[in-house]
Coordinates of C-alpha atoms in Angstrom, one line a residue:
X393 CA 123.5 60.1 120.3
X394 CA 121.9 61.1 117.0
X395 CA 118.8 63.1 116.9
X396 CA 115.7 61.9 115.0
X397 CA 114.9 63.4 111.6
X398 CA 111.4 64.3 110.5
X399 CA 110.1 64.8 106.9
X400 CA 106.9 66.9 107.7
X401 CA 105.8 69.7 109.9
X402 CA 102.4 69.2 111.5
X403 CA 100.1 70.9 109.0
X404 CA 98.0 72.8 111.5
X405 CA 101.0 74.7 113.0
X406 CA 101.1 78.4 112.0
X407 CA 103.0 80.0 114.9
X408 CA 106.8 79.7 115.3
X409 CA 106.4 79.3 119.0
X410 CA 104.3 76.1 118.4
X411 CA 107.0 74.4 116.4
X412 CA 109.2 71.7 118.0
X413 CA 112.9 71.8 117.7
X414 CA 112.8 69.2 115.1
X415 CA 110.2 71.1 113.1
X416 CA 112.3 74.2 113.3
X417 CA 115.2 72.4 111.6
X418 CA 112.9 71.3 108.8
X419 CA 111.5 74.9 108.5
X420 CA 115.0 76.3 108.0
X421 CA 115.7 73.7 105.4
X422 CA 112.6 74.8 103.5
X423 CA 113.7 78.5 103.6
X424 CA 110.6 79.3 105.6
X425 CA 109.4 82.9 105.7
X426 CA 109.0 84.3 109.1
X427 CA 106.4 87.1 109.8
X428 CA 106.9 89.3 112.9
X429 CA 104.0 91.4 114.1
X430 CA 105.0 94.5 116.1
X431 CA 102.8 97.1 117.7
X432 CA 102.6 99.3 120.7
X433 CA 100.9 99.6 124.1
X434 CA 99.7 103.2 124.0
X435 CA 96.6 105.4 124.3
X436 CA 94.1 105.0 121.6
X437 CA 91.5 107.6 122.6
X438 CA 88.5 106.8 124.8
X439 CA 87.1 103.8 122.9
X440 CA 89.9 101.7 121.5
X441 CA 92.2 99.3 123.5
X442 CA 95.8 100.2 124.3
X443 CA 97.0 97.2 122.2
X444 CA 95.2 98.3 119.1
X445 CA 98.3 98.4 117.0
X446 CA 99.5 95.0 118.1
X447 CA 96.1 93.4 117.6
X448 CA 95.9 94.7 114.1
X449 CA 99.4 93.6 113.2
X450 CA 98.9 90.2 114.7
X451 CA 95.6 89.8 112.8
X452 CA 97.2 90.7 109.4
X453 CA 100.2 88.5 110.1
X454 CA 98.1 85.5 110.8
X455 CA 95.9 86.1 107.8
X456 CA 98.8 86.5 105.5
X457 CA 100.4 83.2 106.7
X458 CA 97.1 81.4 106.4
X459 CA 96.7 82.7 102.8
X460 CA 100.2 81.7 101.9
X461 CA 99.6 78.2 103.3
X462 CA 96.2 77.8 101.6
X463 CA 97.6 78.9 98.2
X464 CA 100.6 76.6 98.4
X465 CA 101.1 74.9 95.0
X466 CA 103.6 72.4 96.1
X467 CA 106.4 73.7 93.8
X468 CA 107.3 77.1 94.9
X469 CA 105.4 77.2 98.3
X470 CA 105.1 74.2 100.5
X471 CA 103.1 73.7 103.6
X472 CA 105.2 74.7 106.6
X473 CA 106.9 77.5 104.6
X474 CA 105.6 80.5 106.6
X475 CA 105.2 81.1 110.3
X476 CA 104.1 84.0 112.6
X477 CA 106.7 84.8 115.3
X478 CA 105.6 85.9 118.8
X479 CA 104.7 89.5 118.6
X480 CA 106.4 92.5 120.1
X481 CA 103.7 94.3 122.0
X482 CA 105.6 97.5 123.0
X483 CA 106.8 100.1 120.6
X484 CA 108.3 103.6 119.9
X485 CA 105.6 105.8 121.6
X486 CA 107.2 108.9 123.1
X487 CA 104.6 111.0 121.3
X488 CA 101.9 109.4 123.3
X489 CA 103.6 109.3 126.7
X490 CA 101.5 112.2 128.2
X491 CA 98.3 110.4 127.8
X492 CA 97.0 107.5 130.0
X493 CA 98.1 103.9 129.3
X494 CA 101.1 104.4 127.2
X495 CA 104.2 102.3 127.8
X496 CA 107.0 103.5 125.6
X497 CA 110.2 101.6 125.2
X498 CA 111.9 104.1 123.0
X499 CA 113.7 103.9 119.6
X500 CA 117.0 102.5 120.8
X501 CA 115.5 99.6 122.9
X502 CA 113.1 98.8 120.0
X503 CA 116.0 98.7 117.5
X504 CA 118.0 96.5 119.8
X505 CA 115.2 94.1 120.5
X506 CA 114.2 93.7 116.9
X507 CA 117.9 93.4 115.8
X508 CA 118.6 90.8 118.4
X509 CA 115.7 88.6 117.4
X510 CA 116.5 88.9 113.7
X511 CA 120.2 88.3 114.1
X512 CA 119.6 85.2 116.2
X513 CA 117.2 83.8 113.5
X514 CA 119.7 84.7 110.8
X515 CA 122.6 83.0 112.6
X516 CA 120.4 79.9 113.2
X517 CA 119.8 79.5 109.5
X518 CA 116.7 81.4 108.5
X519 CA 117.1 83.8 105.6
X520 CA 114.0 85.9 105.2
X521 CA 111.6 87.8 107.5
X522 CA 108.7 90.3 107.1
X523 CA 107.9 92.7 110.0
X524 CA 104.3 93.9 110.0
X525 CA 103.8 97.0 112.2
X526 CA 100.5 98.3 113.3
X527 CA 102.2 101.3 114.8
X528 CA 103.6 104.0 112.4
X529 CA 105.9 105.2 115.1
X530 CA 108.0 102.0 114.6
X531 CA 108.8 102.7 111.1
X532 CA 111.8 104.8 111.5
X533 CA 113.4 102.4 113.9
X534 CA 112.7 99.5 111.5
X535 CA 114.6 101.4 108.9
X536 CA 117.6 101.5 111.2
X537 CA 117.3 97.8 111.8
X538 CA 117.2 97.2 108.1
X539 CA 120.3 99.3 107.4
X540 CA 122.2 97.7 110.3
X541 CA 121.5 94.1 109.0
X542 CA 123.0 95.2 105.6
X543 CA 126.3 95.6 107.5
X544 CA 126.2 92.4 109.4
X545 CA 123.9 90.0 107.5
X546 CA 123.8 91.2 103.9
X547 CA 122.3 88.1 102.5
X548 CA 119.4 88.1 105.0
X549 CA 116.2 89.5 103.4
X550 CA 114.5 91.8 105.9
X551 CA 111.4 93.5 104.9
X552 CA 109.0 95.7 106.9
X553 CA 105.5 97.1 106.2
X554 CA 102.8 99.2 108.0
X555 CA 99.2 98.1 108.1
X556 CA 96.9 101.0 107.4
X557 CA 99.1 102.8 105.0
X558 CA 98.9 99.9 102.5
X559 CA 95.2 100.3 102.1
X560 CA 95.2 103.3 99.8
X561 CA 92.0 102.6 98.0
X562 CA 89.9 101.5 100.9
X563 CA 91.1 104.4 103.1
X564 CA 90.4 106.9 100.4
X565 CA 86.8 105.7 100.4
X566 CA 86.3 106.5 104.0
X567 CA 84.4 109.7 105.2
X568 CA 87.4 111.2 106.9
X569 CA 87.7 114.6 108.5
X570 CA 90.4 117.1 107.5
X571 CA 92.7 115.9 110.2
X572 CA 92.6 112.2 110.6
X573 CA 94.8 109.2 111.7
X574 CA 95.5 107.9 115.2
X575 CA 92.3 106.3 116.7
X576 CA 90.3 107.8 113.8
X577 CA 88.1 106.4 111.1
X578 CA 90.5 103.8 109.7
X579 CA 91.9 102.3 112.9
X580 CA 88.5 102.1 114.5
X581 CA 87.0 100.5 111.5
X582 CA 89.7 97.8 111.5
X583 CA 89.1 97.1 115.2
X584 CA 85.4 96.7 114.7
X585 CA 86.1 94.3 111.9
X586 CA 88.6 92.3 114.0
X587 CA 86.7 92.1 117.3
X588 CA 83.8 94.5 118.0
X589 CA 83.8 93.5 121.7
X590 CA 87.2 95.3 122.1
X591 CA 85.8 98.6 121.1
X592 CA 83.9 100.7 123.7
X593 CA 81.7 102.2 121.1
X594 CA 79.9 104.4 123.6
X595 CA 83.1 106.4 124.1
X596 CA 84.2 106.8 120.5
X597 CA 84.8 110.5 120.7
X598 CA 86.2 112.8 118.1
X599 CA 89.5 114.6 118.6
X600 CA 91.4 116.9 116.3
X601 CA 89.4 117.2 113.1
X602 CA 90.3 120.5 111.5
X603 CA 93.7 122.1 110.9
X604 CA 92.4 125.5 111.9
X605 CA 91.8 124.0 115.4
X606 CA 95.4 123.2 115.9
X607 CA 98.1 125.5 117.4
X608 CA 100.7 126.5 114.8
X609 CA 103.3 123.9 115.8
X610 CA 100.8 121.1 115.8
X611 CA 99.4 122.3 112.4
X612 CA 103.0 122.4 111.0
X613 CA 103.5 118.7 112.2
X614 CA 100.7 117.6 109.9
X615 CA 103.0 118.5 106.8
X616 CA 104.4 115.2 105.4
X617 CA 107.7 116.7 104.4
X618 CA 109.6 118.4 105.8
X619 CA 108.7 116.5 108.9
X620 CA 108.4 117.7 112.5
X621 CA 106.6 116.1 115.5
X622 CA 104.6 116.9 118.6
X623 CA 103.2 114.9 121.4
X624 CA 99.7 113.9 120.8
X625 CA 98.2 115.8 123.7
X626 CA 99.0 118.9 121.6
X627 CA 96.4 117.7 119.1
X628 CA 93.5 116.8 121.4
X629 CA 92.9 116.1 125.1
X630 CA 91.9 112.5 124.1
X631 CA 94.8 112.0 121.6
X632 CA 92.5 111.2 118.7
X633 CA 92.9 112.4 115.1
X634 CA 89.6 112.3 113.3
X635 CA 86.1 111.2 114.1
X636 CA 85.8 107.5 115.0
X637 CA 82.1 107.7 115.3
X638 CA 81.8 107.2 111.5
X639 CA 83.8 103.9 111.6
X640 CA 82.1 100.7 110.5
X641 CA 83.2 97.1 110.5
X642 CA 82.4 96.8 106.8
X643 CA 84.9 99.6 106.1
X644 CA 87.4 97.8 108.3
X645 CA 87.0 94.6 106.3
X646 CA 87.8 96.4 103.2
X647 CA 90.9 98.0 104.6
X648 CA 92.2 94.8 106.1
X649 CA 91.4 93.0 102.9
X650 CA 93.4 95.4 100.8
X651 CA 96.3 95.2 103.2
X652 CA 96.3 91.4 103.3
X653 CA 96.1 91.1 99.5
X654 CA 99.1 93.4 99.0
X655 CA 101.2 91.6 101.6
X656 CA 100.3 88.1 100.3
X657 CA 101.4 89.1 96.8
X658 CA 104.7 90.6 98.2
X659 CA 105.3 87.6 100.4
X660 CA 104.9 85.2 97.5
X661 CA 107.7 87.0 95.8
X662 CA 109.8 86.8 99.0
X663 CA 109.4 83.1 99.1
X664 CA 110.5 82.7 95.5
X665 CA 113.9 84.3 96.2

């Protein structure tokens, strides 16, 4: 019995999980770009949700795919040429494990999970994928995935990118404390811009803000290179780096806008390969 053949993917479909099996075949024929949001379930201070990193990654992924679809010119980028995969909501979070709410799956399980997903997609006929991670702790593991794929699927284009680190200009404009980062000015601003109702603004409390307030090992861990690490309870009782009280939705919109612009430009190049 022969299967039916379709010529178009329903134009409103943006999520891979909403495609039919027939539409998946057409998406592969069109060399569709797949975008995989990954995050974490971990403590984010007293005022941000545990899923902050996943929420931000998923928001950016959807915005990037929407922009790619809206800017399709019919020649190089066609409708149905980019889709958001179901997100991975757990990440590499051993550095947060001593603070409430964290669920850490560890680097090996994360590598195995992402690798399994990507290899199945590659074996099915897809040839390009971008991972967007809202959690910096996933980056090293994603590098391992990338190198492993070069050994098994060298023709598959696997790219990965963080969220906050791409917004160099908008982040530089923030009123940040000397120590800043996790649950701080940038992440909180982004969450306010995405969904203010998810932020418990009355409990946005500062954490570590000055290097002199850290013990010697924690202070050394703030050096970019050489690199060492500590668990986040060594920084502050609430696991916060910076002062989230200065965060604003407007700043978050600027940060997310810069991130999305950069990723859309990159993805347009991916789609032309």
